[in-house]
Coordinates of C-alpha atoms in Angstrom, one line a residue:
X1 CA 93.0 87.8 95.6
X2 CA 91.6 85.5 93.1
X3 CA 87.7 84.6 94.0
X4 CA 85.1 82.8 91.6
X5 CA 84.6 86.1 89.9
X6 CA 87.9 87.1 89.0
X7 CA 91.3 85.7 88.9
X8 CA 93.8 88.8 89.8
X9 CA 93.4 92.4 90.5
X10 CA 94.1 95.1 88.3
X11 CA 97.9 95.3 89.6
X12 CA 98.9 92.1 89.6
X13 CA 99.8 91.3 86.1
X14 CA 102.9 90.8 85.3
X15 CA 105.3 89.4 81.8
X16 CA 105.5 86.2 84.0
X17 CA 102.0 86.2 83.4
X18 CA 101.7 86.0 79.6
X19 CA 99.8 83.1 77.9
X20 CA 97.3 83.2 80.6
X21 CA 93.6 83.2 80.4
X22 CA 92.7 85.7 83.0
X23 CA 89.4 87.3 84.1
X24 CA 89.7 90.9 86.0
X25 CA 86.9 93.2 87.8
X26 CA 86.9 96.5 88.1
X27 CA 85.7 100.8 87.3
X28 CA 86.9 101.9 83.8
X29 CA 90.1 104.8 84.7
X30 CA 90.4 105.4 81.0
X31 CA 89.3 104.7 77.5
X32 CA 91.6 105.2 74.4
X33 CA 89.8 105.3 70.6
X34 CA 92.8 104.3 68.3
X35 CA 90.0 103.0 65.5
X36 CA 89.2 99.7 65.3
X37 CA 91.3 98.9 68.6
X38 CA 90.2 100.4 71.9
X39 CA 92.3 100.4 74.9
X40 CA 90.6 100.6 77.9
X41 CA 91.9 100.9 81.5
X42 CA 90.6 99.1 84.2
X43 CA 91.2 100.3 87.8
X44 CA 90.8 98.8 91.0
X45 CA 92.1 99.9 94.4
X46 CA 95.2 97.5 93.8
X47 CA 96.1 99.5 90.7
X48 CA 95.5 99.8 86.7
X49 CA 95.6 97.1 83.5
X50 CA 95.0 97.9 80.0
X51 CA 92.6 95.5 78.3
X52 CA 92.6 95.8 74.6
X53 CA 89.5 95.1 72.7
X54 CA 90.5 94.3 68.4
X55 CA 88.0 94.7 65.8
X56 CA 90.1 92.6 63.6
X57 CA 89.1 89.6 66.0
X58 CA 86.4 90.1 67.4
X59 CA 83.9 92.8 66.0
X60 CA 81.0 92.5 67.9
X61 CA 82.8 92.7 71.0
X62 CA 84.4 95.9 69.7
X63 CA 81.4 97.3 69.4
X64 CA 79.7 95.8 72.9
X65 CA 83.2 97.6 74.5
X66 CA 82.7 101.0 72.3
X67 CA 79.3 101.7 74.9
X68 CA 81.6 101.6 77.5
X69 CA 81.9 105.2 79.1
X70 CA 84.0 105.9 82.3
X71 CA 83.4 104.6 85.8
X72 CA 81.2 101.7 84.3
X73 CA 81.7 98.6 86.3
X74 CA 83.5 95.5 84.1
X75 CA 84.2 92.2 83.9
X76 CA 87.0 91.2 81.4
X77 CA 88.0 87.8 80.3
X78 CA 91.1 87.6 77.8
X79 CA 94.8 86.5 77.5
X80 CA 97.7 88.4 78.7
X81 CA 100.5 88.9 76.4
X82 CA 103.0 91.0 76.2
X83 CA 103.0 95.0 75.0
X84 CA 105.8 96.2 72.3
X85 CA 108.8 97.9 73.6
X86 CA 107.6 101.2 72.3
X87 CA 104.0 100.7 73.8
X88 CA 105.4 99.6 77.6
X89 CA 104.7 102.1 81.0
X90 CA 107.2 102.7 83.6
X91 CA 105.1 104.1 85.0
X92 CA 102.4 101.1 86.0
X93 CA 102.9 98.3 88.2
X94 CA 101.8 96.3 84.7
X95 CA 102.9 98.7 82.5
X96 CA 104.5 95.4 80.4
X97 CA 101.6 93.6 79.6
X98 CA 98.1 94.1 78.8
X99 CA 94.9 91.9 78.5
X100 CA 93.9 91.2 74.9
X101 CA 90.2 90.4 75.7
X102 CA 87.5 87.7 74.5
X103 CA 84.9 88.9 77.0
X104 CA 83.0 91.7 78.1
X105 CA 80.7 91.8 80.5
X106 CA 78.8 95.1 82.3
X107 CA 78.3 94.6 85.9
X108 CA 76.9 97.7 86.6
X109 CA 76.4 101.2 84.0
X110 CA 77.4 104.8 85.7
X111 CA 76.2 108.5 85.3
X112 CA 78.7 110.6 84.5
X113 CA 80.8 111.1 87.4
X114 CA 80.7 114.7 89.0
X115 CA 84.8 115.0 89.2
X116 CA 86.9 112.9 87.6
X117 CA 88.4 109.9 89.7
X118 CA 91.6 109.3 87.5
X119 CA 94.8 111.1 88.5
X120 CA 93.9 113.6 85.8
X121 CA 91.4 114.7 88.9
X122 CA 93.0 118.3 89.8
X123 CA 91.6 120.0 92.3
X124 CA 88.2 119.5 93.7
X125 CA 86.2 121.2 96.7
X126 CA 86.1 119.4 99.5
X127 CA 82.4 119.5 99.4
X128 CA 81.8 118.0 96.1
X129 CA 84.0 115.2 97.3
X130 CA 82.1 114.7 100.7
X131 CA 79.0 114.6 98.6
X132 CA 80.0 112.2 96.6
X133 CA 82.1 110.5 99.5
X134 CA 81.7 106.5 97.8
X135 CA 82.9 107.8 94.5
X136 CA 86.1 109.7 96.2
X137 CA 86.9 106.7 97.8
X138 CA 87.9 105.2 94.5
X139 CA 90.5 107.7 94.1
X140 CA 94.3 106.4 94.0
X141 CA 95.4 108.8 96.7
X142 CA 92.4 108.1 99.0
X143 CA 93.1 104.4 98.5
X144 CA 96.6 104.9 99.6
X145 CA 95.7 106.5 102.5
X146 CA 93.3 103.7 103.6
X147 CA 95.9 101.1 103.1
X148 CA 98.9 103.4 105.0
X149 CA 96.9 103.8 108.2
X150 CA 95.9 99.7 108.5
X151 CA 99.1 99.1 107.9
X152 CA 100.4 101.7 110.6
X153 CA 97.9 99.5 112.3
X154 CA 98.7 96.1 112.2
X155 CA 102.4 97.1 113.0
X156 CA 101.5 99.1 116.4
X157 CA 99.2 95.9 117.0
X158 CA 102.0 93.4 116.7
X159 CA 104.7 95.8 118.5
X160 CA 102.7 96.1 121.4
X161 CA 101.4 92.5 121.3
X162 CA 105.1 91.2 121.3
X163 CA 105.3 93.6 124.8
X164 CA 102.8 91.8 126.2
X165 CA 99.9 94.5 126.2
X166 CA 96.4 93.0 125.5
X167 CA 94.0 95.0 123.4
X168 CA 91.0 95.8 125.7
X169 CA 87.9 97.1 124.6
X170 CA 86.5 100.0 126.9
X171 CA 82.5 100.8 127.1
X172 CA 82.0 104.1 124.6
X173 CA 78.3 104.9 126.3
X174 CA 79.6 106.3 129.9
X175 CA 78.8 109.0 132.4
X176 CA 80.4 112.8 132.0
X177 CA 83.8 112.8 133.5
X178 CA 85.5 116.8 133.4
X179 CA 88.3 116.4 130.9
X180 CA 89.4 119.5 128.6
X181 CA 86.8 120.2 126.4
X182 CA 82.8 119.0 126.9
X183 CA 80.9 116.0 125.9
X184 CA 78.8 115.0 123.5
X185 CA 75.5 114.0 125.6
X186 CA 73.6 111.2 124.4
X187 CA 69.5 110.5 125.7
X188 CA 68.3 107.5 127.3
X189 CA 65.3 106.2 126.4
X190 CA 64.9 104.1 129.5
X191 CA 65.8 106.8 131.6
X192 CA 64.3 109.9 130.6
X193 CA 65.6 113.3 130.6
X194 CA 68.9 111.7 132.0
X195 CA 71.8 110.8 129.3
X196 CA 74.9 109.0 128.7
X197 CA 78.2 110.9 127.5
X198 CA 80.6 109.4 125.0
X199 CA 83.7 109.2 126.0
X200 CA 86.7 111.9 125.4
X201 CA 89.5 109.0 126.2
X202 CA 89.1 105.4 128.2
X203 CA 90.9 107.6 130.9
X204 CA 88.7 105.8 134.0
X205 CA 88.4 102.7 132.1
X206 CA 92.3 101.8 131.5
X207 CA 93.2 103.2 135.2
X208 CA 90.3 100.2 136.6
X209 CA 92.1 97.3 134.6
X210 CA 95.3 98.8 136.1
X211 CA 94.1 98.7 139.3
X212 CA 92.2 95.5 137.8
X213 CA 96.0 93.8 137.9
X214 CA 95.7 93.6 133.8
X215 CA 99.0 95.0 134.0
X216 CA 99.5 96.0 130.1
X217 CA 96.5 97.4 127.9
X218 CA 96.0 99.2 124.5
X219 CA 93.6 99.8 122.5
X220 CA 92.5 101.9 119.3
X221 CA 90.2 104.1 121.3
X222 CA 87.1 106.3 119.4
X223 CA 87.1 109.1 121.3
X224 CA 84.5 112.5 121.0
X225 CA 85.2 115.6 122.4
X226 CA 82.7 118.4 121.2
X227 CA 84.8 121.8 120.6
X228 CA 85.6 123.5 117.4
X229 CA 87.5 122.3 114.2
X230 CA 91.4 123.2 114.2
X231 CA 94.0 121.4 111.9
X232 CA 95.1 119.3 115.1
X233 CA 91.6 119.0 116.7
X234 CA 88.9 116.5 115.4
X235 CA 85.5 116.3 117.1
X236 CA 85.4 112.4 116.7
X237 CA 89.3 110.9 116.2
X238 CA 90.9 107.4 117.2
X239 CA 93.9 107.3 119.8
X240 CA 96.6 104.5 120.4
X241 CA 95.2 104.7 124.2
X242 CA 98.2 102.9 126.5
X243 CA 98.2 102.1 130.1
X244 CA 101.1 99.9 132.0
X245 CA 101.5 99.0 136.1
X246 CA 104.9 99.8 137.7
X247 CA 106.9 101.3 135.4
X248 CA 108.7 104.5 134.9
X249 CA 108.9 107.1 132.3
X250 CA 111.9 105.5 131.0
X251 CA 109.8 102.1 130.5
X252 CA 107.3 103.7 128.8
X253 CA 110.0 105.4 126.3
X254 CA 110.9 101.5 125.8
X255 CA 107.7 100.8 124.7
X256 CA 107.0 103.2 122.3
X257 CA 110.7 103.3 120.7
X258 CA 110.6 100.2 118.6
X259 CA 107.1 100.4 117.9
X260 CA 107.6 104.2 116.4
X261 CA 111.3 103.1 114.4
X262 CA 109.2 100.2 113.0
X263 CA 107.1 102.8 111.8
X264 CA 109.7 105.3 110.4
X265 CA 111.7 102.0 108.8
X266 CA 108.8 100.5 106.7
X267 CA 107.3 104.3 105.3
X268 CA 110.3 106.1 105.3
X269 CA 113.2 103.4 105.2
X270 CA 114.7 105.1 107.6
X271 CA 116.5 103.8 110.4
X272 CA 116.2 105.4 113.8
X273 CA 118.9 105.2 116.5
X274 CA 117.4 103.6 119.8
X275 CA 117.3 104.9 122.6
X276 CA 115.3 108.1 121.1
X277 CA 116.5 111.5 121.5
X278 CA 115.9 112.7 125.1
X279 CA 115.5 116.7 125.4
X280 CA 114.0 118.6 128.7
X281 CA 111.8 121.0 128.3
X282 CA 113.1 124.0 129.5
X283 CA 116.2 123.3 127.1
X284 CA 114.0 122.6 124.4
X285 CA 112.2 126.7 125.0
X286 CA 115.7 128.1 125.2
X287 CA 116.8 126.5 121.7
X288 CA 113.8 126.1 120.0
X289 CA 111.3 128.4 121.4
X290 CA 108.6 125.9 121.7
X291 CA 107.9 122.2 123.5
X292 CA 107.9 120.6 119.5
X293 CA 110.8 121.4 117.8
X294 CA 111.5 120.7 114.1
X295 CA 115.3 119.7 114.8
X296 CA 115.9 119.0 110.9
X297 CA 116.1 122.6 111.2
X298 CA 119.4 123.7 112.2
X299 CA 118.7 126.5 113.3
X300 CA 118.6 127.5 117.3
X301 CA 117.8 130.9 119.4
X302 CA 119.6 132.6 121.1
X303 CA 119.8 134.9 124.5
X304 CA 121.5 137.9 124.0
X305 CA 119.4 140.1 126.9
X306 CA 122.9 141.0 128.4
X307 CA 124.3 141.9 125.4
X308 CA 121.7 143.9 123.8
X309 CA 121.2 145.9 126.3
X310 CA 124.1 147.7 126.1
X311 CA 123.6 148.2 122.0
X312 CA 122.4 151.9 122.8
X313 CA 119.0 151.0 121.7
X314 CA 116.4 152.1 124.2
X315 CA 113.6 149.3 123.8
X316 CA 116.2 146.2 124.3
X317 CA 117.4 148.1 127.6
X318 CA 114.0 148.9 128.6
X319 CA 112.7 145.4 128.6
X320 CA 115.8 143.9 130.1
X321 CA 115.8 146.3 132.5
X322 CA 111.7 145.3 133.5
X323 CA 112.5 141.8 133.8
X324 CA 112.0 140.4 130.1
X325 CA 114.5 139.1 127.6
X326 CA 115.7 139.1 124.3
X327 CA 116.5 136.8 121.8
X328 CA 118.0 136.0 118.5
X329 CA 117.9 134.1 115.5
X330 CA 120.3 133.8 112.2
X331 CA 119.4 133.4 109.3
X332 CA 121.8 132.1 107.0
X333 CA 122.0 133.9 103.7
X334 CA 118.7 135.1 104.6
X335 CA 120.1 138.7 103.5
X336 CA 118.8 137.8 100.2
X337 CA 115.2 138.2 101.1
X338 CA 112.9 140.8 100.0
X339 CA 111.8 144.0 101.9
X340 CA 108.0 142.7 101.3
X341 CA 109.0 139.2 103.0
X342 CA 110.6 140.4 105.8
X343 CA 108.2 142.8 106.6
X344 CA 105.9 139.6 106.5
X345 CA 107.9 138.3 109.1
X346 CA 107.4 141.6 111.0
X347 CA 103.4 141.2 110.5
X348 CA 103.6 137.8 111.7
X349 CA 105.7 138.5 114.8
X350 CA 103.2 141.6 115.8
X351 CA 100.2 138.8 115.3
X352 CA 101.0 136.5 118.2
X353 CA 101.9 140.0 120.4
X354 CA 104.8 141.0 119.8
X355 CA 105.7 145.0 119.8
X356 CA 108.0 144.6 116.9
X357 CA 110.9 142.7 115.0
X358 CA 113.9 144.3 115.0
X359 CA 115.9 143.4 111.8
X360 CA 119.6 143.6 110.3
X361 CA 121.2 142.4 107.5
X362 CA 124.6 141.7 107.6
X363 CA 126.8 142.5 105.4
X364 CA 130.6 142.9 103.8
X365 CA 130.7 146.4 103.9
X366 CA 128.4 147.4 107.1
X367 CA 125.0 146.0 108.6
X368 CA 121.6 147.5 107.0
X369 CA 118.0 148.0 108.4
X370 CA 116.2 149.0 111.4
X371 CA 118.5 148.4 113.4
X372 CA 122.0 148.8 112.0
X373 CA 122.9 151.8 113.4
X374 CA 123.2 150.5 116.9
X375 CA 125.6 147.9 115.4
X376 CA 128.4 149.5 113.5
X377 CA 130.3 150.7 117.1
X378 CA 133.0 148.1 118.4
X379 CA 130.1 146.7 120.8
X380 CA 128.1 146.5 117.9
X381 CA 130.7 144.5 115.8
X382 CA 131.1 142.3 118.8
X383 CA 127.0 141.7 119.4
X384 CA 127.4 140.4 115.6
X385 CA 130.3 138.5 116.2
X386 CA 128.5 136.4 119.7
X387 CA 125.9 135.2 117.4
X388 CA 127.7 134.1 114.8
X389 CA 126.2 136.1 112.1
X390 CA 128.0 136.6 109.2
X391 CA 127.7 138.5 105.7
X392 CA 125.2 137.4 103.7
X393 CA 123.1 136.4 106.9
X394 CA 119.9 137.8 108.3
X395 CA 119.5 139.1 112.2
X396 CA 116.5 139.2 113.5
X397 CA 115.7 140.0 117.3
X398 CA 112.9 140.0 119.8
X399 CA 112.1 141.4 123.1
X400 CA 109.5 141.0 125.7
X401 CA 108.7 138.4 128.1
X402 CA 109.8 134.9 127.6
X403 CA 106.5 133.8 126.6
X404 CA 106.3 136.2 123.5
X405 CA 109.7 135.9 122.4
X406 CA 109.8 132.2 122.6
X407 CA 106.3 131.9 120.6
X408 CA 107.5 134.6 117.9
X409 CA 110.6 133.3 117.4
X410 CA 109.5 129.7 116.9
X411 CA 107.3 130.3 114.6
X412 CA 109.9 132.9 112.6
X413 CA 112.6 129.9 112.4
X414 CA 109.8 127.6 111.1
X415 CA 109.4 130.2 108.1
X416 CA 113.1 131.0 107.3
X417 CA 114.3 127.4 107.9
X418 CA 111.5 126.3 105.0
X419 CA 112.3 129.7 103.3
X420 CA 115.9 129.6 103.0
X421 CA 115.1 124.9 102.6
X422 CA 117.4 124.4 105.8
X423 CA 115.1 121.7 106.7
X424 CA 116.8 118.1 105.7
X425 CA 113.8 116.2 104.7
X426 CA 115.7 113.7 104.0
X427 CA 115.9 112.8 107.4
X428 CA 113.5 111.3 110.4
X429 CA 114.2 113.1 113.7
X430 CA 112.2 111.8 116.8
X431 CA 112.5 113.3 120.3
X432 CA 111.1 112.9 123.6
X433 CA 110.5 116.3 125.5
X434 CA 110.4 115.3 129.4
X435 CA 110.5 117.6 132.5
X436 CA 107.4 119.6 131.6
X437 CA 106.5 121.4 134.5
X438 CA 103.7 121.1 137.0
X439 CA 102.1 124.3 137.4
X440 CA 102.0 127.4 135.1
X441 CA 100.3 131.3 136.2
X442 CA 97.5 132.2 134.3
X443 CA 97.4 136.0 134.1
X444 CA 93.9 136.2 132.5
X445 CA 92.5 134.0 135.7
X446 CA 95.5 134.9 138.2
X447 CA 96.0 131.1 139.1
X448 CA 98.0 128.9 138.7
X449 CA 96.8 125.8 136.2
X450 CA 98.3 122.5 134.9
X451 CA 100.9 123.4 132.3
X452 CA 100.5 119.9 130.7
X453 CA 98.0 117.7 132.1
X454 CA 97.3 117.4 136.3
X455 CA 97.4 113.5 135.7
X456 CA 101.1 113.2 136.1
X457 CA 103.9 113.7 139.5
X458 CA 106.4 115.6 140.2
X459 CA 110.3 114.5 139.8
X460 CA 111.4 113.1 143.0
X461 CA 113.5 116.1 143.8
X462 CA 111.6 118.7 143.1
X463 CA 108.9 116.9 145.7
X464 CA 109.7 118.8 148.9
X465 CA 108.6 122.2 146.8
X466 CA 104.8 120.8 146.4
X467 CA 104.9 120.3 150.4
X468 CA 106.3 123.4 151.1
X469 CA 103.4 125.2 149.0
X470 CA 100.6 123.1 150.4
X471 CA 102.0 124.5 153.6
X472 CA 101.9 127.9 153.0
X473 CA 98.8 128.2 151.4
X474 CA 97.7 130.0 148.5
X475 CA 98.0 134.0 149.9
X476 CA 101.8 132.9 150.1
X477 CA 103.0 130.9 147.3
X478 CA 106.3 131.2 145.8
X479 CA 105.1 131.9 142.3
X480 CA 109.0 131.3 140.9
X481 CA 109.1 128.1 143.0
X482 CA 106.2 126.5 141.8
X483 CA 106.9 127.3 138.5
X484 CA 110.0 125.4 138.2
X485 CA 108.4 122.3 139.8
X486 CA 108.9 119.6 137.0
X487 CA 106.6 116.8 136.7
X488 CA 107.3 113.0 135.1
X489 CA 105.1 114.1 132.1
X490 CA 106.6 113.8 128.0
X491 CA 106.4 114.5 124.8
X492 CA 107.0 112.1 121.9
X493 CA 108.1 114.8 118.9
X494 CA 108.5 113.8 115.2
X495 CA 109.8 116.0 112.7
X496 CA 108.2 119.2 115.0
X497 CA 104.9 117.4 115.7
X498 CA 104.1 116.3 118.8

């Protein structure tokens, strides 16, 4: 890094460096009166050195470094040498040495900063920070993260580039194209009252240079889809956009695999068996609950609908006997949770529409809670005994229709796995979730829509259902038929997140 203005950064310094003459530029982190010597920490975005200013040597720079206040922009010029063992920091990349200066000079003089930018920062609202956007940049943390997503970057570039993919630009000012949320509409000044949309993906774009013969294309695609803010929704956001000519799903998998264990090996140091996890995604709702599963988390559902209808308890029967299901989920040693938490759980499970939770803890001597009296008989005993649920554990079932129970559910052995810290952080676990299916019935529009996207096809076998529907015509579909038509359409899940 060493330009005509400075010879190293501010974490580059090292003991092998000590003797040398070196010149550094960057914001004051820190400034340390010890009388007659201040210390003075210099920070750039490749990390911190302490230059040392002595009174003993050099007075009138002392006293040219004393004006010095905090996010002032420097220039220092000194020798490195070596700090005493008591003085040394583990803690910094050049916590061995420091720069003993002979020269000061003040590139440019700061106000008082509205937040601190040292790690001493705390919390700040993010619209103080937005305000102030160029000074939260300086930030360690924000630093980090600008470095971790170019190097995510450069190693998706040079996976895909080793695949033979070529990175393809695709025009951003295009005509509206219906895709799943609306455009933002920019005017034309030489067309007027007629406007150009900005793209939501390069959808169009990457299918022409298919059909284009450019075989293999990527790209880091800006895209813009105007809906409202939620954690997994931006407005504006960039993509790894990826098209490929006659391949299968299984070639795509390929593609992707070393690309994402590359990625898991150089921020995690983790290594990820290849071929990747493969789960369909009816199996993955009858485990997990949900198309995204966390499988660090041990724990798995469970369908007990036969079972627990014959517990004696009125509302399991009923629901089983109207064509829903019930499910369960253990928690281990989960017993040990408070009335107030579980009734949490209870609030929680009636939020995304459940009627209830119906609860038990299990215990040496007999069950206890809601439900405990329908499972002290022998069928009771053996309910317990099917679901593996021992003392010390916690029960907790559902009923309704599968939707419900699988979206309460999911979300309850997301809280009890973190709860009760089941999950194994100290692991990677990547999945692919295939088999989606085609079709699912809206009951708010009473249709049937595209489950995951209505760019994919069908698996070959499940071909001749989609024919015998488009025969019959919509007064007499088979709603159970085209419901299980499955479509070459996947998931790539990582730790839960798709």
């Amino acid at each position: 890094m060493e330009t005509s203005y400075r010879s190293h950064t501010c974490g580059a310094l090292r003991l092998a460096d000590e003797g040398a003459t070196v010149s550094l530029c960057g914001w004051v982190n820190s400034i340390r009166d010890q009388g007659g010597v201040l210390f003075v920490d210099l920070r750039d975005r490749y990390g911190l050195t302490q230059c040392t200013f002595r009174g003993d040597k050099d007075a009138d720079l002392l006293a040219a470094a004393e004006r010095v206040r905090g996010e002032w922009t420097l220039r220092v010029t000194g020798t490195v040498i070596a700090r005493p063992d008591e003085a040394r920091n583990p803690n910094m990349d050049t916590g061995e040495v420091e720069v003993e200066a002979t020269a000061l000079e003040v590139l440019s003089e700061s106000k008082t900063p509205p937040f601190p930018l040292n790690e001493k920062a705390g919390d700040v609202s993010p619209e103080i920070r937005l305000k102030h956007r160029h000074l939260d940049l300086r930030r360690t943390r924000m630093g980090e993260i600008l470095r971790d997503r170019a190097r995510i970057a450069s190693i998706i570039r040079r996976g895909f580039d080793a695949q033979g993919f070529l990175d393809i630009e695709t025009p951003t000012l295009v005509r509206s194209t219906p895709e799943g949320a609306r455009d933002y509409l920019v005017p034309s000044r030489v067309h007027p009252g007629q406007f150009y949309a900005l793209p939501q993906s390069p959808q169009i774009f990457k299918q022409l240079l298919m059909v284009g013969g450019q075989d293999r294309y990527y790209q880091f695609a800006r895209c813009f889809r105007d809906e409202d803010l939620r954690a997994d929704r931006q407005p504006e956001f960039t993509q790894v956009d990826v098209e490929a000519t006659f391949v299968r799903p299984e070639d795509v998998w390929g593609f992707f695999e070393p690309v994402v264990a590359e990625l898991v090996k150089e921020f995690h140091g983790r290594e990820v068996p290849q071929p990747f996890r493969r789960m369909p995604y009816h199996e993955a709702l009858d485990r997990f609950g949900c198309d995204k599963p966390d499988l660090r988390n041990p724990l798995e559902l469970q369908l007990v609908s036969e079972a627990a209808a014959g517990l004696g308890f009125r509302v399991f029967s009923s629901v089983v006997e109207g064509g829903g299901m019930v499910k369960a989920l253990v928690g281990p040693g989960a017993a040990s949770l408070s009335r107030k938490e579980i009734d949490a759980l209870e609030h929680e499970a009636k939020s995304m529409g459940a009627s209830g939770l119906a609860w038990a803890k299990i215990t040496e001597d007999a069950p206890t809670g809601p439900i405990s009296k329908f499972l002290k008989d022998d069928a009771g005993a053996a309910f317990i005994e099917s679901v593996g649920a021992k003392p010390g554990d916690l029960l907790l079932c559902t009923a309704g229709s599968g939707i419900v129970v699988n979206r309460v559910l999911s979300a309850l052995r997301d809280r009890i796995g973190a709860r009760m810290e089941l999950i194994d952080t100290s692991r990677t676990e990547v999945l692919w979730v295939t088999d989606f299916p085609l079709l699912e019935w809206n009951e708010e529009t009473e249709r049937f829509v595209s489950q995951h996207h209505p760019f994919t096809m069908p698996v070959a076998d499940d071909l001749p259902l989609v024919f015998e529907a488009a025969k019959v015509g919509p007064e007499n579909y088979d709603r159970e038929k085209l419901a299980s038509i499955r479509t070459q359409a996947y998931d790539l899940v990582i730790d839960g997140v798709e």
